[in-house]
Coordinates of C-alpha atoms in Angstrom, one line a residue:
M28 CA -12.1 -16.1 -22.9
E29 CA -15.1 -16.3 -26.5
C30 CA -15.9 -12.8 -26.2
W31 CA -11.9 -12.2 -26.8
K32 CA -11.8 -14.9 -28.9
Q33 CA -14.7 -13.2 -30.8
S34 CA -13.3 -9.7 -30.4
V35 CA -10.1 -10.6 -32.8
P36 CA -9.8 -11.1 -35.8
E37 CA -10.0 -14.5 -37.4
G38 CA -6.4 -16.9 -36.9
I39 CA -5.6 -14.7 -33.7
D40 CA -4.8 -17.5 -31.3
T41 CA -6.3 -16.3 -28.1
K42 CA -4.1 -18.2 -25.1
I43 CA -4.7 -17.0 -21.5
D44 CA -0.4 -17.0 -21.3
Y45 CA -0.3 -13.7 -23.4
L46 CA -2.3 -11.5 -20.6
R47 CA 0.4 -12.4 -18.0
G48 CA 1.5 -9.2 -16.8
L49 CA -0.8 -7.4 -18.1
A50 CA -4.1 -8.7 -16.2
L51 CA -5.2 -11.2 -13.9
W52 CA -8.3 -13.5 -14.6
D53 CA -10.9 -15.5 -12.3
L54 CA -12.0 -18.6 -14.0
N55 CA -13.8 -19.7 -11.9
S56 CA -16.6 -17.4 -11.1
M57 CA -19.5 -16.9 -13.7
P58 CA -19.2 -15.8 -16.0
P59 CA -15.4 -15.8 -15.9
A60 CA -13.9 -12.7 -15.4
I61 CA -10.3 -10.7 -16.4
W62 CA -9.6 -7.3 -15.8
H63 CA -7.4 -4.6 -16.9
F64 CA -4.0 -5.3 -14.0
P65 CA -0.6 -4.0 -15.8
V66 CA 2.9 -4.4 -14.5
Y67 CA 4.3 -0.5 -15.5
N68 CA 1.1 0.5 -12.7
L69 CA 2.5 -1.4 -10.2
P70 CA 5.0 0.3 -7.2
E71 CA 9.1 -0.2 -8.6
D72 CA 9.9 -0.9 -4.7
P73 CA 9.7 -4.4 -3.9
I74 CA 7.9 -3.7 -0.6
S75 CA 5.1 -1.4 -2.3
R76 CA 4.1 -3.9 -4.5
F77 CA 4.1 -7.4 -2.8
N78 CA 1.7 -5.3 -0.5
K79 CA -0.3 -3.9 -3.5
L80 CA -0.1 -7.6 -5.4
F81 CA -1.2 -9.0 -2.0
K82 CA -4.4 -6.4 -1.2
V83 CA -5.4 -7.4 -5.2
R84 CA -5.3 -11.6 -3.8
D85 CA -4.0 -13.0 -0.5
R86 CA -2.5 -15.9 -2.8
W87 CA -0.7 -16.0 -5.8
T88 CA 1.1 -18.9 -7.9
H89 CA 4.9 -18.9 -8.7
E90 CA 3.8 -18.4 -12.1
D91 CA 0.8 -15.9 -11.7
L92 CA 3.2 -14.2 -9.4
E93 CA 5.7 -14.1 -11.6
P94 CA 5.3 -12.0 -14.5
Y95 CA 4.6 -8.9 -12.1
I96 CA 8.4 -9.2 -9.7
R97 CA 10.5 -10.2 -12.8
D98 CA 11.6 -6.5 -13.2
L99 CA 12.8 -6.5 -9.6
D100 CA 15.8 -8.7 -9.6
T101 CA 18.7 -6.4 -9.5
P102 CA 22.2 -8.2 -9.6
T103 CA 22.0 -8.0 -5.4
Q104 CA 18.6 -9.7 -4.8
S105 CA 17.5 -12.1 -7.1
L106 CA 13.6 -13.0 -7.2
N107 CA 14.1 -16.5 -5.2
A108 CA 15.8 -13.6 -2.4
M109 CA 12.4 -11.7 -2.6
L110 CA 9.8 -14.0 -2.9
L111 CA 12.3 -15.6 0.5
R112 CA 11.9 -11.8 2.6
Y113 CA 8.1 -10.6 1.2
T114 CA 6.0 -14.3 1.2
R115 CA 5.3 -17.4 2.7
T116 CA 4.7 -20.5 0.8
S117 CA 2.1 -23.3 1.2
T118 CA -0.2 -25.6 -0.4
N119 CA -3.3 -24.8 -2.3
Q120 CA -6.8 -27.6 -2.3
K121 CA -4.7 -28.5 -6.0
G122 CA -1.1 -29.2 -3.9
E123 CA 0.2 -26.1 -6.2
K124 CA 2.6 -23.9 -4.4
V125 CA 1.4 -20.7 -3.8
Y126 CA 2.7 -17.7 -1.8
N127 CA 0.9 -15.3 1.1
A128 CA 2.2 -12.4 2.7
K129 CA 4.9 -13.1 4.8
H130 CA 3.3 -9.8 7.1
S131 CA 0.2 -8.5 7.5
V132 CA -1.1 -6.0 3.9
K133 CA -1.0 -2.6 4.7

């Protein structure tokens, strides 16, 4: 994060939220890591998209997952319906709701 802050012009704010849908991060690793993972490189098919997402991470918070599935929302299938269809929920150690793959990832 410090490297990112140093690489932008003075006065430009750097917030991790700015990267949602463009990159993933692991701030608990040493050193903290951020890598390019844009939503536009993901499959358009919901099954393939969820498989790809769960290959990258086995658990997602709603906040982290939502930017990667937002564009799949349609009048006939809402995001909540897709989450029910393709994921199961559990609670992590911090008490946060997380989404796991409902079926084995291919």
